[in-house]
Short mmCIF file of N, CA and C in Angstrom, two decimals:
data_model
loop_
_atom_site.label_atom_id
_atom_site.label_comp_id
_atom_site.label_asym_id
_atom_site.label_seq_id
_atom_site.Cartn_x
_atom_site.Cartn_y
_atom_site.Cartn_z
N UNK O 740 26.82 23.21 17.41
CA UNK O 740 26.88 21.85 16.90
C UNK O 740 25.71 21.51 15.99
N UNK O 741 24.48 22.01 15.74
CA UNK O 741 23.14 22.01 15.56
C UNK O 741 23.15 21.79 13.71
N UNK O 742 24.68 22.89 13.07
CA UNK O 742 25.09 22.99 11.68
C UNK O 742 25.65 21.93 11.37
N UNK O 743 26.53 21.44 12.08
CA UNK O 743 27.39 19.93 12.03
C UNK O 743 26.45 19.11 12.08
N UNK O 744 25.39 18.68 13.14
CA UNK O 744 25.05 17.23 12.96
C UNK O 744 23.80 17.49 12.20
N UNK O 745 22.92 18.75 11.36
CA UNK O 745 22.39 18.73 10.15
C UNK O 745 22.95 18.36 8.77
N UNK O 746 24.68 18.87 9.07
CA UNK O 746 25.18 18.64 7.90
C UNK O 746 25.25 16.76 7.34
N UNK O 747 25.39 16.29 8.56
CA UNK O 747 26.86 14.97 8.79
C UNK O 747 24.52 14.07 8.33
N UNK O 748 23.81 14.66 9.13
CA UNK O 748 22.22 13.77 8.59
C UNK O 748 22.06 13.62 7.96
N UNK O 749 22.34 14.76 6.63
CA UNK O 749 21.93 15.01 5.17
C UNK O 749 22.71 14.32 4.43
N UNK O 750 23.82 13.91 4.68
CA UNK O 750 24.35 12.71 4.27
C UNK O 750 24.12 11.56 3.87
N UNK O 751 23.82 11.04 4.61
CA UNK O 751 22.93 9.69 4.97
C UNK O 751 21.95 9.49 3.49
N UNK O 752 22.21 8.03 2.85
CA UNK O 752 21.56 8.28 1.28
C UNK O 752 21.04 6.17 1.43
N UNK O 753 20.18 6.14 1.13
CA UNK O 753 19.03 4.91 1.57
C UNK O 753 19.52 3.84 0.26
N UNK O 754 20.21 2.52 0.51
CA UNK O 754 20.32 1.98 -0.49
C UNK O 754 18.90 1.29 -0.15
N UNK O 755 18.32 0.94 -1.39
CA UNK O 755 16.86 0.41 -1.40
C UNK O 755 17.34 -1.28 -1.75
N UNK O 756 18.29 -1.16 -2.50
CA UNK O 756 19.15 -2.84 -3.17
C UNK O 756 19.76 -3.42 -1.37
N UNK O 757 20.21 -2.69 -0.58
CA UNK O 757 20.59 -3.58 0.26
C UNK O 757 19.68 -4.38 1.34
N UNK O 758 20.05 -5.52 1.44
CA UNK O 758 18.96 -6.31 2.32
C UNK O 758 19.80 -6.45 3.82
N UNK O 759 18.87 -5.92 4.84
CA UNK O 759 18.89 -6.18 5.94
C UNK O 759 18.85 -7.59 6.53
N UNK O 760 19.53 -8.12 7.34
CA UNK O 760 19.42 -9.28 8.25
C UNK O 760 18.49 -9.09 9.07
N UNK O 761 16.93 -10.62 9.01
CA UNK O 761 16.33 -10.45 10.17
C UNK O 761 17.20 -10.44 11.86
N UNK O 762 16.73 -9.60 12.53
CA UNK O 762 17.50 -9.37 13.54
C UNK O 762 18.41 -8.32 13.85
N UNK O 763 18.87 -7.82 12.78
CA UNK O 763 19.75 -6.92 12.76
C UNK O 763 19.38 -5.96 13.61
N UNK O 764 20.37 -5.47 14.69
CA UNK O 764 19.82 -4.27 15.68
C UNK O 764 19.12 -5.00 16.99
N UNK O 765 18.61 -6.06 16.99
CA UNK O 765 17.94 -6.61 18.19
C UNK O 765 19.32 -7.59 19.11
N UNK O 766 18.71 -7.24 20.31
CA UNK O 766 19.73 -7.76 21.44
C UNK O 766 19.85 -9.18 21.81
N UNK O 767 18.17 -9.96 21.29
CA UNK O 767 17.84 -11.23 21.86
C UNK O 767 17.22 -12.23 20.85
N UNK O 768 16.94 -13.11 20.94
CA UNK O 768 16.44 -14.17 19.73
C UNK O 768 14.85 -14.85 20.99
N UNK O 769 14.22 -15.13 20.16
CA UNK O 769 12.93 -16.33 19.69
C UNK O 769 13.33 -17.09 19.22
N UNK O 770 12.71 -18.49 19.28
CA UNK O 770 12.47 -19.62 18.01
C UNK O 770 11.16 -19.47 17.85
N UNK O 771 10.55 -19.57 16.68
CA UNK O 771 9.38 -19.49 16.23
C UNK O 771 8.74 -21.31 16.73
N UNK O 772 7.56 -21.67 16.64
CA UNK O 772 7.07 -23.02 17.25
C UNK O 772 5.94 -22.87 16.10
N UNK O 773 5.66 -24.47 16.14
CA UNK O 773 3.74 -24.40 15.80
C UNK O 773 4.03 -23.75 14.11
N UNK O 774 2.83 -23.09 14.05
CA UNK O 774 2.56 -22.67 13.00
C UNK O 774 3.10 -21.10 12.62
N UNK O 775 3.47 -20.71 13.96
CA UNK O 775 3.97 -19.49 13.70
C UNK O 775 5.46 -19.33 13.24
N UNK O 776 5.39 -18.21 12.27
CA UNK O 776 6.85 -18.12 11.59
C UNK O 776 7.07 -16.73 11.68
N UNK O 777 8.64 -16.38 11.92
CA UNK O 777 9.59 -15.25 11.63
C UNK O 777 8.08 -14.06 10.53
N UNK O 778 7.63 -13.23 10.48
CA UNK O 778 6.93 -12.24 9.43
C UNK O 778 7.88 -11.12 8.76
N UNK O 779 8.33 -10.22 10.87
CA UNK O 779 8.15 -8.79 10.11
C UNK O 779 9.23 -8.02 11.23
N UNK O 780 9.81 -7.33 10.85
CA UNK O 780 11.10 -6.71 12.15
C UNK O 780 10.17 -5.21 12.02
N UNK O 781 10.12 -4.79 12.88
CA UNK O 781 10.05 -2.91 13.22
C UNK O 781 10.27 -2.49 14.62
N UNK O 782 11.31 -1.81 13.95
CA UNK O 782 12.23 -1.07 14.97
C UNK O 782 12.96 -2.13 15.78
N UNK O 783 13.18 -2.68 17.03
CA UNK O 783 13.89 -3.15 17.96
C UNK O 783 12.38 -4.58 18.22
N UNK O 784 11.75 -4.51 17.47
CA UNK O 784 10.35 -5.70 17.59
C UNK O 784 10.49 -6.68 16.71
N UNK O 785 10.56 -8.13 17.41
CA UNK O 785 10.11 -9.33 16.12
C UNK O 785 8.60 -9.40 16.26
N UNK O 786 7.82 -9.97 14.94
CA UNK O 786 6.76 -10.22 14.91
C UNK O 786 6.68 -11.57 14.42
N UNK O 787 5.53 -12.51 14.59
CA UNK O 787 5.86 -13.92 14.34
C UNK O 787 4.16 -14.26 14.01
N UNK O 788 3.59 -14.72 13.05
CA UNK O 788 2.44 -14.85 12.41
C UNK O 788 2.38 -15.83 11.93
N UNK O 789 1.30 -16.69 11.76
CA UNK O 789 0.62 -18.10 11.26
C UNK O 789 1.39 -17.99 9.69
N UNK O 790 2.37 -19.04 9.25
CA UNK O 790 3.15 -19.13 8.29
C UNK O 790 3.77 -18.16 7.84
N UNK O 791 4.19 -16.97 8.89
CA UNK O 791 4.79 -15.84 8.29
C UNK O 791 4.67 -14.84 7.67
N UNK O 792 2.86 -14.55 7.76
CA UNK O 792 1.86 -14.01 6.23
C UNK O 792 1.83 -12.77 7.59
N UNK O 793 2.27 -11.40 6.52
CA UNK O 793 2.12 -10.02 7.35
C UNK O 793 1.56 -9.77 6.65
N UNK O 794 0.50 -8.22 6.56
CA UNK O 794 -0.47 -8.97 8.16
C UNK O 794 -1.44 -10.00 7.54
N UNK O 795 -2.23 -10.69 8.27
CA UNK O 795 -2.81 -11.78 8.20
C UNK O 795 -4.03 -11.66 8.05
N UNK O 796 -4.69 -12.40 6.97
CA UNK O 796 -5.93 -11.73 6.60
C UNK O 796 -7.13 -12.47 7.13
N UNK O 797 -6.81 -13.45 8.42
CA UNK O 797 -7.84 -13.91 8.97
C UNK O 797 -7.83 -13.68 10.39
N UNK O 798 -8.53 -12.90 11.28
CA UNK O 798 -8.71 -12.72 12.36
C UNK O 798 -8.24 -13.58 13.37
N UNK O 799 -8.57 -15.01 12.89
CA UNK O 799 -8.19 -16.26 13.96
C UNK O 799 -6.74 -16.38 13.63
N UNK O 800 -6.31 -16.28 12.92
CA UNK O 800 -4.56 -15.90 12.87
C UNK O 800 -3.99 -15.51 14.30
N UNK O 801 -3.08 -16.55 14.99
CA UNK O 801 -2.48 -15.94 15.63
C UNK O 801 -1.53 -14.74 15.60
N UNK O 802 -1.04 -13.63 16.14
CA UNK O 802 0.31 -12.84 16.41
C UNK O 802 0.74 -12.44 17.99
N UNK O 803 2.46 -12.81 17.63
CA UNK O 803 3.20 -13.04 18.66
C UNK O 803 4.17 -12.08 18.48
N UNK O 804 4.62 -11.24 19.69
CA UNK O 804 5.96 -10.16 19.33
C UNK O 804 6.36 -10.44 20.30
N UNK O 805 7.97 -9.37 19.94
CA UNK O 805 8.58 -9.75 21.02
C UNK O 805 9.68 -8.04 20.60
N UNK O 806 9.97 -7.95 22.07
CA UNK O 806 10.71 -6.53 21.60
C UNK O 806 10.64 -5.90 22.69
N UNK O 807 11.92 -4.64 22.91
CA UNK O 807 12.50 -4.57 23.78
C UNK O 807 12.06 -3.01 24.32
N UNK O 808 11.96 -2.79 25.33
CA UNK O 808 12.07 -0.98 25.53
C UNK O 808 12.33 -0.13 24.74
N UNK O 809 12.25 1.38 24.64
CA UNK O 809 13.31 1.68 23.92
C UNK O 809 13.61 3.08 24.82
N UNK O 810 13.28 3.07 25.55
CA UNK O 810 13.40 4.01 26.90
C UNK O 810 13.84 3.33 28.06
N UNK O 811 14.70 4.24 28.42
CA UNK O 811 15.16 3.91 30.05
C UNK O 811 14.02 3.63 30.91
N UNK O 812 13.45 3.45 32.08
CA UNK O 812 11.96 2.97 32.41
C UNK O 812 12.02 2.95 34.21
N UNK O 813 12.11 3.62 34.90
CA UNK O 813 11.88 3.36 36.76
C UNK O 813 10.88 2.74 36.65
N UNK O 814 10.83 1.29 37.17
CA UNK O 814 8.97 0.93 37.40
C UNK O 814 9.61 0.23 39.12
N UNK O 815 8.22 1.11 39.99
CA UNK O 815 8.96 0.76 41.21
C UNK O 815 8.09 -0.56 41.79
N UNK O 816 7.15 -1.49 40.73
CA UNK O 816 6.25 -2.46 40.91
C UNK O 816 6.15 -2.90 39.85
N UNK O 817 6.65 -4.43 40.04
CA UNK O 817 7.29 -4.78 38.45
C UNK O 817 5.35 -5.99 38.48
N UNK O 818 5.23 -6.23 39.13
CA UNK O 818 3.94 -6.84 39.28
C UNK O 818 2.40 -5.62 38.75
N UNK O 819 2.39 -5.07 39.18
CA UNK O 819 1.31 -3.28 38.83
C UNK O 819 2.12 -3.14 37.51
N UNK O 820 3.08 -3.13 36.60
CA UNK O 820 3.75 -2.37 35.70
C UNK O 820 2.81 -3.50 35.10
N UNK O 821 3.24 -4.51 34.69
CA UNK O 821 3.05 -5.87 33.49
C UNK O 821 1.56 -6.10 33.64
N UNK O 822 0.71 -5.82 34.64
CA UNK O 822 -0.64 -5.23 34.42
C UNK O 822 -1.21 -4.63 33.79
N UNK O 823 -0.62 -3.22 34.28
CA UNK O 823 -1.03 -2.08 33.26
C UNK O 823 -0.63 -1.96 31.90
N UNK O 824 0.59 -3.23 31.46
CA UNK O 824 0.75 -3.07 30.40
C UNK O 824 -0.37 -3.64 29.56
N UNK O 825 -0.29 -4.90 30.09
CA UNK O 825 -1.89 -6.00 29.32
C UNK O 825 -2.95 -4.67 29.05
N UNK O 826 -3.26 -3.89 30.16
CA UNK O 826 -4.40 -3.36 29.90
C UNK O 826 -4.16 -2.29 28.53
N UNK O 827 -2.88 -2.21 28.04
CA UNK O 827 -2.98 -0.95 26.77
C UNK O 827 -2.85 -1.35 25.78
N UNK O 828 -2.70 -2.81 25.55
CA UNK O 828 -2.85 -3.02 23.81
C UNK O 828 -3.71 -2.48 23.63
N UNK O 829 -3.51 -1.64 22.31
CA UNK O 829 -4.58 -0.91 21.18
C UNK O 829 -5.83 -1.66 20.70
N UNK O 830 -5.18 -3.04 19.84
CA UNK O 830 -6.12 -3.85 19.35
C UNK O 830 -6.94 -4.51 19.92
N UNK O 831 -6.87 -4.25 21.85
CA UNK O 831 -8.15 -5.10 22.00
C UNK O 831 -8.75 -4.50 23.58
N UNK O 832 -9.69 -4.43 23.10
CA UNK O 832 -10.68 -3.90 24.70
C UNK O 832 -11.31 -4.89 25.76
N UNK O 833 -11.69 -4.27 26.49
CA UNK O 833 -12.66 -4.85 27.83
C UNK O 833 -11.22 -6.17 28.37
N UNK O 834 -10.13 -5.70 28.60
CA UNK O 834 -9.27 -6.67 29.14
C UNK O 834 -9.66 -7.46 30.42
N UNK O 835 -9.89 -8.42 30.80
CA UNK O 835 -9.86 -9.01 31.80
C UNK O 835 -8.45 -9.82 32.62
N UNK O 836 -7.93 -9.99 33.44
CA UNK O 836 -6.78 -10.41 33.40
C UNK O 836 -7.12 -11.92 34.68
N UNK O 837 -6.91 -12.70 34.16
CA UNK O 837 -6.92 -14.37 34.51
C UNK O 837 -6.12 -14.66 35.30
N UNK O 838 -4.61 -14.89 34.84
CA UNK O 838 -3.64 -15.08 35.60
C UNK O 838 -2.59 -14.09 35.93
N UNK O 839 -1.92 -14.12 36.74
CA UNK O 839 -0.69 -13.22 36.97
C UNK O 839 0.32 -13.86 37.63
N UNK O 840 1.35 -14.35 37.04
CA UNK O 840 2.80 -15.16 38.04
C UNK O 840 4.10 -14.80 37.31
N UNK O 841 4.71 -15.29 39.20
CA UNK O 841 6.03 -14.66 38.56
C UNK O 841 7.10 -15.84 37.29
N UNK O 842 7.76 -15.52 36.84
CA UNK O 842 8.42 -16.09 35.64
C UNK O 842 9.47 -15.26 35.58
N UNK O 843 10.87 -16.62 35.11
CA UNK O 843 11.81 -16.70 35.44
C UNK O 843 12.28 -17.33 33.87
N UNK O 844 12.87 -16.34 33.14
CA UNK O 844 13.44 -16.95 31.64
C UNK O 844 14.53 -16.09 30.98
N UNK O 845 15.75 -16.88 31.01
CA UNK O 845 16.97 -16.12 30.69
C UNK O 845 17.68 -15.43 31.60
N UNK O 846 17.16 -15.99 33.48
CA UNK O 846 17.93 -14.87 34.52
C UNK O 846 17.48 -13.79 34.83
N UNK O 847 16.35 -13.78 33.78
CA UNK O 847 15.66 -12.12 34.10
C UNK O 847 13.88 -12.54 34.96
N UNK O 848 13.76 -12.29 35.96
CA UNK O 848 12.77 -12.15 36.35
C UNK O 848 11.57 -11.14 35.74
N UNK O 849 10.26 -11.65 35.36
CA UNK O 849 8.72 -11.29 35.47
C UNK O 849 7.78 -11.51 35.56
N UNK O 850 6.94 -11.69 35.10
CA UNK O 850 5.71 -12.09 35.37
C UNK O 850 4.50 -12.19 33.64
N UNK O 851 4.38 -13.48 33.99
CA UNK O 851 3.26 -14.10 32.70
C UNK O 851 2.24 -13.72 33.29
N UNK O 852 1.28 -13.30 32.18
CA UNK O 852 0.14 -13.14 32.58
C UNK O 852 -0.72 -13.43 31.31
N UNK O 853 -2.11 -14.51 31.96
CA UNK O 853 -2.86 -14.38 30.70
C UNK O 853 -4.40 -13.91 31.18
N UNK O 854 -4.78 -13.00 29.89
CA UNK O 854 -6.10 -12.43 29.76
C UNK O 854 -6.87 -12.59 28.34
N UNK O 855 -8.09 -11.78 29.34
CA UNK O 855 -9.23 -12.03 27.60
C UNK O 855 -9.40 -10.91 27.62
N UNK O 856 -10.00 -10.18 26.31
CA UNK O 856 -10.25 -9.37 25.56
C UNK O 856 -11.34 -9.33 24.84
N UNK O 857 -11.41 -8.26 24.07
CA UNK O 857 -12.22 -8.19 22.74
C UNK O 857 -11.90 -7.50 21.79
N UNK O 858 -11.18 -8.16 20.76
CA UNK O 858 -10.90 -7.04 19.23
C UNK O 858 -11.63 -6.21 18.58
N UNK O 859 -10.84 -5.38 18.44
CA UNK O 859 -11.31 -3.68 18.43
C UNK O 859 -12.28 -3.46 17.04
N UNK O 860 -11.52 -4.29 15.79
CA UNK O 860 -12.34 -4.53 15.05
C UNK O 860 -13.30 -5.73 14.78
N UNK O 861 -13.19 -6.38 15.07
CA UNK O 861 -14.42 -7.93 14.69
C UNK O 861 -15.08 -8.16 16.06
N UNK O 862 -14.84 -7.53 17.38
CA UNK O 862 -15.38 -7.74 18.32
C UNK O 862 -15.35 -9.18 18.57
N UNK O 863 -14.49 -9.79 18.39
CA UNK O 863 -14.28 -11.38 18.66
C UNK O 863 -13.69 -11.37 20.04
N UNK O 864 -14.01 -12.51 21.14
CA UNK O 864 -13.32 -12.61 22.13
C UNK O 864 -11.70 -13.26 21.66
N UNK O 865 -10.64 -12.29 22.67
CA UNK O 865 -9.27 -12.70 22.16
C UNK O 865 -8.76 -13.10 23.01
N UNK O 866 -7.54 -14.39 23.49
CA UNK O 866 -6.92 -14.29 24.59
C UNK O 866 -5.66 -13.72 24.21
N UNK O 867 -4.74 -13.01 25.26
CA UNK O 867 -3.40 -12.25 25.65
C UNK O 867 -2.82 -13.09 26.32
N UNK O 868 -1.64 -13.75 25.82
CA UNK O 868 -0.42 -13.88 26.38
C UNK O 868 0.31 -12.89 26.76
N UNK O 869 0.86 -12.53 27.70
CA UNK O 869 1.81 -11.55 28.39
C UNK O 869 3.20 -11.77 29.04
N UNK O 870 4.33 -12.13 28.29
CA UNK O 870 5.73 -11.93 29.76
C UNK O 870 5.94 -10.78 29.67
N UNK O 871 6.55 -10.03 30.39
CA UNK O 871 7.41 -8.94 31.05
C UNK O 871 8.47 -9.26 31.56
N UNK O 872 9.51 -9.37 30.79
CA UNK O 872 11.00 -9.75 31.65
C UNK O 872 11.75 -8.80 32.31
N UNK O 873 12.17 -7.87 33.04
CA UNK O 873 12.67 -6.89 33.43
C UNK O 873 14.13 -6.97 33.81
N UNK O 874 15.27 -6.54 33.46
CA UNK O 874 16.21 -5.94 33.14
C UNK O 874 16.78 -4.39 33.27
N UNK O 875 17.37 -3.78 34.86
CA UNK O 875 17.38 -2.78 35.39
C UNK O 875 16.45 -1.76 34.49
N UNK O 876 16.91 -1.15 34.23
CA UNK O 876 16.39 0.14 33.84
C UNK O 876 15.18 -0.27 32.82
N UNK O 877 15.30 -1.23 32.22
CA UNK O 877 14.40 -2.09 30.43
C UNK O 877 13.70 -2.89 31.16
N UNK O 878 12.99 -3.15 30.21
CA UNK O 878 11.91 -4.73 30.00
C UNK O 878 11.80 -4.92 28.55
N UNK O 879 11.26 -5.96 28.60
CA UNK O 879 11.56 -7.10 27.68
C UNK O 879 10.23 -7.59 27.31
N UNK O 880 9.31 -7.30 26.17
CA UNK O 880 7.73 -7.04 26.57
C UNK O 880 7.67 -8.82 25.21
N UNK O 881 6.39 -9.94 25.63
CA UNK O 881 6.19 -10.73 25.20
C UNK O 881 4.68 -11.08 25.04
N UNK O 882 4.58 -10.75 23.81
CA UNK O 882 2.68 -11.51 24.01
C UNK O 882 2.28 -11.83 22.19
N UNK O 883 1.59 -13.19 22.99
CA UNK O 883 0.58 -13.43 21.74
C UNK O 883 -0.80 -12.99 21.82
N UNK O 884 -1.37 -13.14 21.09
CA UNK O 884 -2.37 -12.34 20.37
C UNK O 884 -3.94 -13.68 19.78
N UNK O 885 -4.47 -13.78 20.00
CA UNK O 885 -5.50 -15.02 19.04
C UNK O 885 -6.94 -14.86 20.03
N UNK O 886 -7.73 -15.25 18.77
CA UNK O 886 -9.09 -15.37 18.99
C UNK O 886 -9.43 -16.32 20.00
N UNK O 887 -10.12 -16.28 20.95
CA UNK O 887 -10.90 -16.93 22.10
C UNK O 887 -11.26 -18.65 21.29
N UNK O 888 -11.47 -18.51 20.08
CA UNK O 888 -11.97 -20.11 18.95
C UNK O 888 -10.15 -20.52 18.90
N UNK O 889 -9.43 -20.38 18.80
CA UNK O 889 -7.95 -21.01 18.61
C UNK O 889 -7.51 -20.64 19.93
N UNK O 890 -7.52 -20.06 21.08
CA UNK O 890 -7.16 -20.39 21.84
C UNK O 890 -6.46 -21.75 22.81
N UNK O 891 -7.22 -22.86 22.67
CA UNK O 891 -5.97 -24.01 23.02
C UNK O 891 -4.95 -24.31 21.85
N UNK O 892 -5.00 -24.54 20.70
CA UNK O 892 -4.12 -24.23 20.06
C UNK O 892 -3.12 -23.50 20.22
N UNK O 893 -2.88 -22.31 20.27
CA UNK O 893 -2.12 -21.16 20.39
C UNK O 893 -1.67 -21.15 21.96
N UNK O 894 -2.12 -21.16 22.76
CA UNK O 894 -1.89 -20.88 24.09
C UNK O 894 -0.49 -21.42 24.62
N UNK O 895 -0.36 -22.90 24.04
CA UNK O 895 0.69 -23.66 24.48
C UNK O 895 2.12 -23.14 23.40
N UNK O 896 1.65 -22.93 22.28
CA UNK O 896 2.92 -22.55 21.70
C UNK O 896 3.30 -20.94 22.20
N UNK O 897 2.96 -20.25 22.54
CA UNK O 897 3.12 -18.56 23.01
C UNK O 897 3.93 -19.31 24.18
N UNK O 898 3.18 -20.12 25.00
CA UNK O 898 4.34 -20.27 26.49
C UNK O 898 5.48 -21.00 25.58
N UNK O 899 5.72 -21.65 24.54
CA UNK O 899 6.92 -22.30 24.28
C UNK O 899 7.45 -21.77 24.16
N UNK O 900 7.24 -20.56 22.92
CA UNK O 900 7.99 -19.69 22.19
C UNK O 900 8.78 -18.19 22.92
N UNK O 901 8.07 -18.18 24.49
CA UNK O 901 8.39 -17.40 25.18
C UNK O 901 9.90 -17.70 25.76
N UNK O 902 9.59 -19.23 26.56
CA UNK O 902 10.52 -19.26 27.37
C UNK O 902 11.83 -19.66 25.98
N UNK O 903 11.72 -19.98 25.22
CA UNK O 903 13.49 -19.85 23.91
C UNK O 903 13.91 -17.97 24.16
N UNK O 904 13.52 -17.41 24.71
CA UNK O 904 13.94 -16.02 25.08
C UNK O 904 15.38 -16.14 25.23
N UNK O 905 15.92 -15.57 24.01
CA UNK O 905 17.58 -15.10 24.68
C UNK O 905 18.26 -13.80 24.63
N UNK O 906 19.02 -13.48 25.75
CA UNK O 906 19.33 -12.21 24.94
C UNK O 906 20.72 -12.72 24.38
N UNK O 907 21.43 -11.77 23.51
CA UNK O 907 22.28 -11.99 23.08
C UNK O 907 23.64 -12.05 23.90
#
């Protein structure tokens, strides 16, 4: 089969003129809130940024995603899982984690969690918004992103913009 589905790949020819629908391929919707707007789709991920500006050329810029598994997933501690997730964003170190509760949005049970940080590049203190919605085998990963200085600002729209969670 290895000749066939090389052949049937090589096929495949990229119109650059056709425009994609935001959303296209994703299972669930956001409403954007506040200042944050619709930016940037990659892969099965929305991204949502201070007037929509990818990427954003001021640190205190909030960013908010939202996006789905893309692996099947056993987590046999859905409380320890959405932990350890906070702790692996890339962009920001020395995580501390504040809160941890359970949350209930769209039927799907997880757990919000908010923490502080420090960005990897400007060394600014950051706070983390975190849901984890879980969905047998998937989760459903949610967090904003902003500097420790916009923090009340931002804080309240990330919980708004969380719970408009739908899946399709």
């Amino acid at each position: 089969l290895s000749e066939k589905l090389k052949a049937s790949i090589l096929t495949v020819v990229w119109d650059r003129k056709k425009t994609v629908t935001t959303g296209e391929g994703i299972n669930f919707t956001v409403e954007a809130k506040g200042e944050l707007k619709f930016s940037k789709q990659i892969s099965n991920m929305l991204m949502f940024t201070k007037n929509g500006i990818f990427p954003s050329e001021d640190v205190n810029d909030p960013l908010f995603l939202v996006g789905q598994s893309i692996s099947k997933t056993s987590i046999p501690d859905n409380e320890e899982f959405a932990k350890a997730r906070v702790l692996k964003i890339s962009q920001v170190t020395d995580v501390k984690i504040e809160q941890s509760n359970k949350i209930e949005i769209d039927n799907l049970n997880g757990y919000e969690i908010i923490a502080n940080g420090k960005d990897v590049k400007s060394e600014q203190p950051m706070l983390i918004y975190q849901v984890i919605l879980f969905e047998e085998q998937s989760y459903f990963l949610i967090q904003g992103l902003v500097t420790e200085k916009n923090r009340q600002s931002n804080l309240e729209i990330f919980k708004n913009m969380a719970v408009t969670f739908k899946r399709k």
